[in-house]
Short mmCIF file of N, CA, C and O in Angstrom, two decimals:
data_model
loop_
_atom_site.label_atom_id
_atom_site.label_comp_id
_atom_site.label_asym_id
_atom_site.label_seq_id
_atom_site.Cartn_x
_atom_site.Cartn_y
_atom_site.Cartn_z
N MET O 1 0.67 -1.28 0.12
CA MET O 1 0.20 -0.37 -0.24
C MET O 1 0.57 1.20 -0.04
O MET O 1 2.12 1.33 0.76
N VAL O 2 0.56 2.05 -0.46
CA VAL O 2 1.33 3.12 -0.85
C VAL O 2 1.26 3.97 0.77
O VAL O 2 -0.25 4.77 0.90
N PRO O 3 2.33 4.91 0.96
CA PRO O 3 2.07 5.65 1.94
C PRO O 3 0.81 6.41 1.79
O PRO O 3 1.17 7.52 0.87
N GLY O 4 0.63 6.88 2.97
CA GLY O 4 -0.54 8.21 3.21
C GLY O 4 -1.94 7.71 2.56
O GLY O 4 -2.80 8.26 2.43
N PHE O 5 -1.93 6.86 1.97
CA PHE O 5 -3.21 6.32 1.40
C PHE O 5 -3.84 5.76 2.73
O PHE O 5 -5.24 6.46 2.37
N GLU O 6 -3.45 5.54 4.04
CA GLU O 6 -4.72 5.04 5.26
C GLU O 6 -4.96 7.15 5.50
O GLU O 6 -6.16 7.30 6.06
N VAL O 7 -4.37 7.94 5.87
CA VAL O 7 -4.78 8.88 5.88
C VAL O 7 -5.94 9.48 4.87
O VAL O 7 -6.78 10.09 5.63
N ALA O 8 -5.67 9.95 3.96
CA ALA O 8 -6.41 9.80 2.64
C ALA O 8 -7.29 9.42 2.76
O ALA O 8 -8.56 9.85 2.05
N GLN O 9 -7.86 8.45 2.81
CA GLN O 9 -8.98 7.72 3.20
C GLN O 9 -10.36 8.39 4.21
O GLN O 9 -11.34 8.45 4.13
N GLU O 10 -9.85 9.26 4.71
CA GLU O 10 -10.14 9.99 5.64
C GLU O 10 -10.63 11.62 4.91
O GLU O 10 -11.67 12.04 5.60
N GLY O 11 -9.92 11.55 4.12
CA GLY O 11 -10.05 12.97 3.40
C GLY O 11 -11.34 12.91 2.18
O GLY O 11 -11.89 12.36 2.26
N SER O 12 -11.39 14.62 1.28
CA SER O 12 -11.52 14.36 0.54
C SER O 12 -12.06 13.42 -0.06
O SER O 12 -11.24 12.69 -0.16
N LEU O 13 -12.79 13.70 -1.21
CA LEU O 13 -13.18 12.46 -2.14
C LEU O 13 -11.70 12.73 -3.37
O LEU O 13 -11.35 11.91 -3.82
N GLU O 14 -11.40 13.76 -3.30
CA GLU O 14 -10.14 14.19 -4.36
C GLU O 14 -8.88 13.91 -4.05
O GLU O 14 -8.50 13.07 -4.46
N ALA O 15 -8.56 14.48 -2.95
CA ALA O 15 -7.53 13.15 -2.32
C ALA O 15 -7.72 11.46 -1.97
O ALA O 15 -6.22 11.14 -2.42
N ARG O 16 -8.68 11.36 -1.77
CA ARG O 16 -9.15 9.90 -1.53
C ARG O 16 -8.84 9.04 -3.10
O ARG O 16 -7.77 8.09 -3.71
N THR O 17 -9.22 9.38 -4.38
CA THR O 17 -8.98 9.36 -5.51
C THR O 17 -7.18 9.67 -6.22
O THR O 17 -6.77 9.30 -6.46
N ILE O 18 -6.83 10.74 -5.49
CA ILE O 18 -5.35 11.33 -5.72
C ILE O 18 -4.93 10.19 -5.38
O ILE O 18 -3.54 9.35 -5.82
N ALA O 19 -4.91 9.15 -3.95
CA ALA O 19 -4.11 8.28 -3.49
C ALA O 19 -4.04 7.19 -3.87
O ALA O 19 -3.35 6.24 -3.98
N ALA O 20 -5.44 7.41 -4.44
CA ALA O 20 -5.79 5.79 -5.04
C ALA O 20 -4.66 5.73 -6.91
O ALA O 20 -4.78 4.28 -6.87
N HIS O 21 -4.86 6.75 -7.03
CA HIS O 21 -3.92 6.88 -8.15
C HIS O 21 -2.67 6.52 -8.51
O HIS O 21 -2.26 6.03 -8.68
N ARG O 22 -1.98 7.13 -7.41
CA ARG O 22 -0.97 7.00 -6.58
C ARG O 22 -0.20 5.41 -6.47
O ARG O 22 0.52 4.44 -7.31
N ALA O 23 -1.51 4.72 -5.96
CA ALA O 23 -1.26 3.47 -5.44
C ALA O 23 -1.01 2.51 -6.98
O ALA O 23 -0.68 1.22 -6.91
N TYR O 24 -1.87 2.82 -7.52
CA TYR O 24 -2.22 2.33 -8.74
C TYR O 24 -1.64 2.45 -9.87
O TYR O 24 -1.04 1.08 -10.61
N VAL O 25 -0.30 3.43 -9.78
CA VAL O 25 0.69 3.77 -11.05
C VAL O 25 2.20 3.28 -10.02
O VAL O 25 2.38 2.34 -10.82
N THR O 26 1.43 2.77 -9.23
CA THR O 26 3.13 1.83 -8.03
C THR O 26 1.97 0.42 -8.28
O THR O 26 3.66 -0.35 -8.63
N ALA O 27 0.97 0.24 -8.51
CA ALA O 27 1.44 -1.38 -8.23
C ALA O 27 1.39 -1.81 -10.20
O ALA O 27 1.66 -2.70 -9.63
N LEU O 28 0.96 -0.75 -11.03
CA LEU O 28 1.51 -1.35 -12.18
C LEU O 28 3.05 -1.41 -12.64
O LEU O 28 2.88 -2.43 -13.44
N ALA O 29 3.67 -0.27 -11.96
CA ALA O 29 5.17 -0.41 -12.60
C ALA O 29 5.09 -1.55 -11.22
O ALA O 29 6.33 -2.56 -11.97
N ALA O 30 5.13 -2.22 -10.01
CA ALA O 30 5.24 -3.34 -9.58
C ALA O 30 5.05 -4.72 -10.27
O ALA O 30 5.98 -5.41 -10.57
N TRP O 31 3.96 -4.52 -10.54
CA TRP O 31 3.09 -5.88 -12.13
C TRP O 31 4.56 -5.48 -12.95
O TRP O 31 5.04 -7.04 -13.31
N GLU O 32 4.87 -4.54 -13.90
CA GLU O 32 5.63 -4.30 -14.94
C GLU O 32 6.87 -5.61 -15.09
O GLU O 32 7.62 -5.97 -15.74
N ARG O 33 7.51 -4.70 -13.07
CA ARG O 33 9.06 -5.15 -12.45
C ARG O 33 8.62 -7.29 -12.42
O ARG O 33 9.73 -7.29 -13.34
N ILE O 34 7.75 -7.42 -12.39
CA ILE O 34 7.74 -8.35 -11.66
C ILE O 34 7.33 -9.38 -13.13
O ILE O 34 7.97 -10.79 -12.85
N VAL O 35 6.43 -9.33 -13.44
CA VAL O 35 6.41 -9.85 -15.16
C VAL O 35 7.91 -9.71 -15.97
O VAL O 35 8.33 -10.51 -16.51
N HIS O 36 8.45 -8.44 -15.83
CA HIS O 36 10.04 -8.72 -16.92
C HIS O 36 10.72 -9.74 -16.27
O HIS O 36 11.60 -10.34 -16.64
N ARG O 37 11.08 -9.31 -14.65
CA ARG O 37 11.53 -10.33 -13.92
C ARG O 37 11.59 -11.87 -14.33
O ARG O 37 12.51 -13.08 -13.95
N ALA O 38 10.57 -12.08 -14.31
CA ALA O 38 9.59 -13.42 -14.80
C ALA O 38 10.02 -14.07 -15.92
O ALA O 38 9.97 -14.68 -16.58
N THR O 39 10.41 -13.38 -16.57
CA THR O 39 10.66 -13.89 -18.23
C THR O 39 11.45 -13.23 -18.91
O THR O 39 11.23 -13.93 -20.01
N CYS O 40 12.75 -12.43 -18.61
CA CYS O 40 13.32 -11.72 -19.59
C CYS O 40 14.81 -12.45 -18.02
O CYS O 40 14.71 -13.31 -17.51
N SER O 41 15.35 -13.42 -19.80
CA SER O 41 16.56 -14.68 -19.48
C SER O 41 17.72 -13.36 -18.91
O SER O 41 17.93 -14.52 -17.96
N ALA O 42 17.95 -12.93 -19.10
CA ALA O 42 18.74 -11.47 -18.43
C ALA O 42 18.89 -11.45 -16.80
O ALA O 42 19.30 -11.55 -16.13
N CYS O 43 17.50 -11.21 -16.30
CA CYS O 43 17.08 -10.84 -15.29
C CYS O 43 16.70 -11.93 -14.38
O CYS O 43 16.16 -11.75 -13.02
N ARG O 44 16.21 -12.83 -14.88
CA ARG O 44 15.21 -14.08 -14.22
C ARG O 44 16.05 -14.45 -13.32
O ARG O 44 17.78 -14.68 -13.73
N THR O 45 15.23 -14.90 -12.25
CA THR O 45 16.67 -15.64 -10.95
C THR O 45 16.38 -17.23 -11.10
O THR O 45 15.03 -17.34 -10.87
N GLU O 46 17.42 -18.27 -10.76
CA GLU O 46 17.33 -19.47 -11.32
C GLU O 46 16.71 -20.34 -9.72
O GLU O 46 16.35 -21.08 -9.76
N ASP O 47 16.57 -19.08 -9.07
CA ASP O 47 16.15 -19.66 -7.50
C ASP O 47 14.95 -19.86 -7.05
O ASP O 47 13.93 -20.08 -6.19
N VAL O 48 14.23 -19.53 -7.62
CA VAL O 48 12.33 -19.12 -8.46
C VAL O 48 11.54 -19.55 -9.19
O VAL O 48 12.25 -19.99 -10.01
N SER O 49 11.15 -21.16 -8.29
CA SER O 49 10.77 -22.08 -8.90
C SER O 49 9.38 -21.45 -10.55
O SER O 49 9.56 -20.01 -10.24
N PRO O 50 9.65 -21.67 -11.89
CA PRO O 50 8.55 -21.32 -12.78
C PRO O 50 6.87 -21.00 -12.27
O PRO O 50 6.37 -19.98 -12.25
N ASP O 51 6.59 -22.07 -11.39
CA ASP O 51 5.32 -21.94 -10.24
C ASP O 51 4.95 -20.43 -9.23
O ASP O 51 3.92 -19.75 -9.48
N GLU O 52 6.35 -19.97 -8.32
CA GLU O 52 6.44 -19.12 -7.61
C GLU O 52 6.22 -18.14 -8.78
O GLU O 52 5.51 -17.23 -8.48
N GLN O 53 6.93 -17.99 -10.26
CA GLN O 53 7.14 -17.29 -10.57
C GLN O 53 5.68 -16.29 -11.26
O GLN O 53 5.51 -15.50 -11.56
N GLN O 54 4.65 -17.75 -11.74
CA GLN O 54 3.39 -17.46 -11.92
C GLN O 54 2.75 -16.65 -10.94
O GLN O 54 1.78 -15.78 -11.04
N ARG O 55 2.44 -17.40 -9.67
CA ARG O 55 1.86 -16.93 -8.43
C ARG O 55 2.34 -15.28 -8.11
O ARG O 55 1.32 -15.03 -7.87
N GLN O 56 3.50 -15.26 -8.03
CA GLN O 56 4.09 -13.54 -8.10
C GLN O 56 3.67 -13.24 -8.92
O GLN O 56 2.95 -11.74 -9.09
N CYS O 57 3.38 -13.28 -10.20
CA CYS O 57 2.53 -12.26 -11.72
C CYS O 57 1.76 -11.91 -11.49
O CYS O 57 0.89 -11.82 -11.43
N ASP O 58 0.75 -13.51 -11.40
CA ASP O 58 -0.47 -13.54 -11.23
C ASP O 58 -0.24 -12.65 -9.53
O ASP O 58 -1.52 -11.63 -9.61
N ALA O 59 -0.64 -13.28 -8.62
CA ALA O 59 -0.27 -11.46 -7.11
C ALA O 59 -0.66 -10.32 -7.87
O ALA O 59 -1.23 -9.45 -6.51
N ALA O 60 0.70 -9.56 -8.73
CA ALA O 60 0.89 -8.93 -8.86
C ALA O 60 -0.11 -7.69 -9.87
O ALA O 60 -0.28 -6.93 -9.55
N GLU O 61 -0.80 -8.87 -10.46
CA GLU O 61 -1.65 -8.62 -11.26
C GLU O 61 -3.20 -8.49 -10.57
O GLU O 61 -4.17 -7.28 -10.98
N ALA O 62 -3.25 -8.93 -10.21
CA ALA O 62 -4.09 -9.13 -9.16
C ALA O 62 -4.49 -7.35 -8.50
O ALA O 62 -5.65 -6.36 -8.26
N GLU O 63 -3.25 -7.49 -7.90
CA GLU O 63 -3.12 -5.81 -7.04
C GLU O 63 -3.31 -4.90 -8.23
O GLU O 63 -4.17 -3.78 -7.13
N LYS O 64 -2.62 -4.82 -9.22
CA LYS O 64 -2.90 -3.59 -9.99
C LYS O 64 -4.21 -3.99 -10.33
O LYS O 64 -4.68 -2.65 -10.40
N GLU O 65 -4.76 -4.62 -10.81
CA GLU O 65 -5.98 -4.46 -11.43
C GLU O 65 -7.28 -3.98 -9.66
O GLU O 65 -8.30 -2.92 -10.22
N ARG O 66 -7.16 -3.98 -8.84
CA ARG O 66 -7.74 -3.69 -7.74
C ARG O 66 -7.41 -2.41 -6.86
O ARG O 66 -8.32 -1.99 -7.34
N CYS O 67 -6.14 -1.96 -7.43
CA CYS O 67 -5.90 -0.43 -7.13
C CYS O 67 -6.47 0.07 -8.65
O CYS O 67 -7.51 1.40 -8.43
N ARG O 68 -6.62 -0.53 -9.60
CA ARG O 68 -7.25 0.29 -11.04
C ARG O 68 -8.93 0.48 -11.14
O ARG O 68 -9.38 1.64 -11.09
N ALA O 69 -9.15 -0.67 -10.07
CA ALA O 69 -10.77 -0.29 -10.17
C ALA O 69 -10.86 0.27 -9.02
O ALA O 69 -11.96 1.12 -9.05
N ALA O 70 -10.07 0.26 -8.10
CA ALA O 70 -10.26 1.82 -6.88
C ALA O 70 -10.60 2.99 -7.62
O ALA O 70 -11.26 3.97 -7.20
N PHE O 71 -9.10 2.76 -8.06
CA PHE O 71 -9.34 4.20 -8.86
C PHE O 71 -10.29 5.11 -9.61
O PHE O 71 -10.47 5.67 -9.53
N ARG O 72 -10.59 4.22 -10.16
CA ARG O 72 -11.70 3.75 -11.72
C ARG O 72 -12.80 4.69 -10.61
O ARG O 72 -13.18 5.92 -11.79
N ASN O 73 -13.41 3.50 -9.93
CA ASN O 73 -14.59 3.72 -8.40
C ASN O 73 -14.52 5.15 -8.47
O ASN O 73 -15.60 6.24 -8.63
N LEU O 74 -13.34 5.91 -8.07
CA LEU O 74 -13.07 7.09 -7.12
C LEU O 74 -13.05 7.56 -8.21
O LEU O 74 -13.83 9.53 -8.28
N CYS O 75 -12.66 8.04 -9.65
CA CYS O 75 -12.62 9.13 -10.25
C CYS O 75 -14.47 9.33 -10.83
O CYS O 75 -14.97 10.17 -11.01
N ASP O 76 -15.12 7.63 -11.34
CA ASP O 76 -16.94 7.91 -11.51
C ASP O 76 -17.57 8.81 -10.46
O ASP O 76 -18.28 9.78 -10.70
N GLU O 77 -17.10 8.99 -9.07
CA GLU O 77 -17.89 9.59 -8.06
C GLU O 77 -17.23 10.67 -7.70
O GLU O 77 -18.29 11.79 -8.32
N LEU O 78 -16.08 11.25 -8.45
CA LEU O 78 -15.72 12.47 -8.62
C LEU O 78 -16.31 13.23 -9.92
O LEU O 78 -16.61 14.32 -9.35
N GLY O 79 -16.13 12.77 -10.52
CA GLY O 79 -16.73 12.98 -11.74
C GLY O 79 -15.72 13.70 -12.72
O GLY O 79 -15.81 14.42 -14.19
N PHE O 80 -14.61 13.08 -12.59
CA PHE O 80 -13.35 13.55 -13.52
C PHE O 80 -11.82 13.29 -12.58
O PHE O 80 -12.12 13.05 -11.91
N VAL O 81 -11.00 13.17 -13.44
CA VAL O 81 -9.75 12.41 -13.65
C VAL O 81 -8.70 13.49 -12.98
O VAL O 81 -7.97 14.50 -13.56
N PRO O 82 -8.43 13.38 -11.64
CA PRO O 82 -7.52 14.94 -10.83
C PRO O 82 -6.09 14.34 -11.79
O PRO O 82 -5.78 12.99 -11.76
N THR O 83 -5.03 15.67 -11.86
CA THR O 83 -3.96 15.53 -12.85
C THR O 83 -3.22 15.90 -11.84
O THR O 83 -3.82 16.93 -11.10
N GLY O 84 -2.05 15.87 -12.05
CA GLY O 84 -0.83 16.85 -11.55
C GLY O 84 -1.09 15.72 -10.22
O GLY O 84 -0.43 14.75 -9.86
N HIS O 85 -0.54 16.77 -9.43
CA HIS O 85 -0.33 15.70 -7.68
C HIS O 85 0.71 15.25 -7.44
O HIS O 85 0.80 14.66 -6.94
N GLY O 86 1.86 15.03 -8.26
CA GLY O 86 2.55 14.61 -8.19
C GLY O 86 2.99 12.88 -8.50
O GLY O 86 4.12 12.16 -8.04
N VAL O 87 1.66 13.07 -9.05
CA VAL O 87 2.19 11.13 -9.35
C VAL O 87 2.81 10.44 -10.50
O VAL O 87 2.26 11.87 -11.75
N ALA O 88 3.27 10.05 -10.58
CA ALA O 88 4.29 9.22 -11.74
C ALA O 88 5.18 8.57 -11.18
O ALA O 88 4.76 7.72 -10.10
N LEU O 89 5.03 7.36 -12.31
CA LEU O 89 6.24 6.48 -12.29
C LEU O 89 6.91 6.27 -11.50
O LEU O 89 7.64 7.26 -11.85
N PRO O 90 7.26 5.07 -10.42
CA PRO O 90 8.94 4.85 -10.09
C PRO O 90 9.68 5.46 -10.38
O PRO O 90 9.53 4.92 -11.88
N PRO O 91 10.75 5.67 -10.29
CA PRO O 91 12.44 5.51 -10.89
C PRO O 91 12.39 3.85 -11.60
O PRO O 91 11.92 3.10 -10.55
N GLU O 92 13.18 4.00 -12.59
CA GLU O 92 12.40 2.46 -12.85
C GLU O 92 14.37 1.55 -12.49
O GLU O 92 15.55 2.82 -11.72
N ASP O 93 14.53 0.22 -12.21
CA ASP O 93 15.07 -0.46 -11.61
C ASP O 93 16.41 -0.42 -12.32
O ASP O 93 15.90 -0.78 -13.27
N GLN O 94 17.48 0.23 -11.58
CA GLN O 94 18.82 0.08 -12.64
C GLN O 94 19.51 -1.09 -12.26
O GLN O 94 20.70 -1.18 -13.36
N SER O 95 18.65 -2.50 -12.29
CA SER O 95 19.40 -3.31 -12.00
C SER O 95 19.00 -4.40 -13.44
O SER O 95 19.26 -5.27 -13.17
N CYS O 96 17.61 -3.30 -13.96
CA CYS O 96 17.14 -4.32 -15.52
C CYS O 96 17.99 -4.20 -16.22
O CYS O 96 19.33 -3.29 -16.89
N CYS O 97 18.02 -5.49 -17.24
CA CYS O 97 18.95 -5.60 -18.13
C CYS O 97 18.44 -4.45 -18.82
O CYS O 97 19.47 -4.25 -20.04
N ARG O 98 17.25 -3.99 -18.96
CA ARG O 98 17.58 -2.44 -19.85
C ARG O 98 18.11 -1.01 -19.83
O ARG O 98 18.55 -0.77 -20.95
N ARG O 99 19.09 -0.99 -18.88
CA ARG O 99 19.77 -0.42 -18.30
C ARG O 99 21.41 -0.55 -18.10
O ARG O 99 22.11 0.12 -18.17
N ARG O 100 21.87 -1.98 -18.79
CA ARG O 100 22.77 -2.36 -18.80
C ARG O 100 23.55 -1.86 -20.07
O ARG O 100 23.08 -2.12 -21.32
N PRO O 101 24.62 -1.62 -19.99
CA PRO O 101 25.40 -1.52 -21.31
C PRO O 101 25.61 -2.07 -21.76
O PRO O 101 26.07 -3.46 -21.95
N THR O 102 25.68 -2.07 -23.18
CA THR O 102 25.98 -3.36 -24.05
C THR O 102 27.11 -2.93 -24.81
O THR O 102 27.23 -1.90 -25.48
N ASN O 103 28.07 -3.61 -25.37
CA ASN O 103 29.71 -3.74 -25.39
C ASN O 103 29.32 -4.45 -26.54
O ASN O 103 29.35 -5.40 -26.92
#
């Protein structure tokens, strides 16, 4: 769960929607990272079984979808999608193969 989300639960509808947006963006990035690590031959860890990797992917996708639905429902209730407010994707994982220099 995103820090501050609990406090926003008691705030205004717009504050709750912004917190839900942050939670969704964070869950989306986490899901992408987990799927990448499960499918990338350069990033995959050998000590995690394929079944466990699938469970991790499924759990991350479920959390992403839970956050997406909560955000969407709050936007519907609010009547608009709040923009700005510092909601952004977290920095990419520097250990990811996409960041490794090629020689």
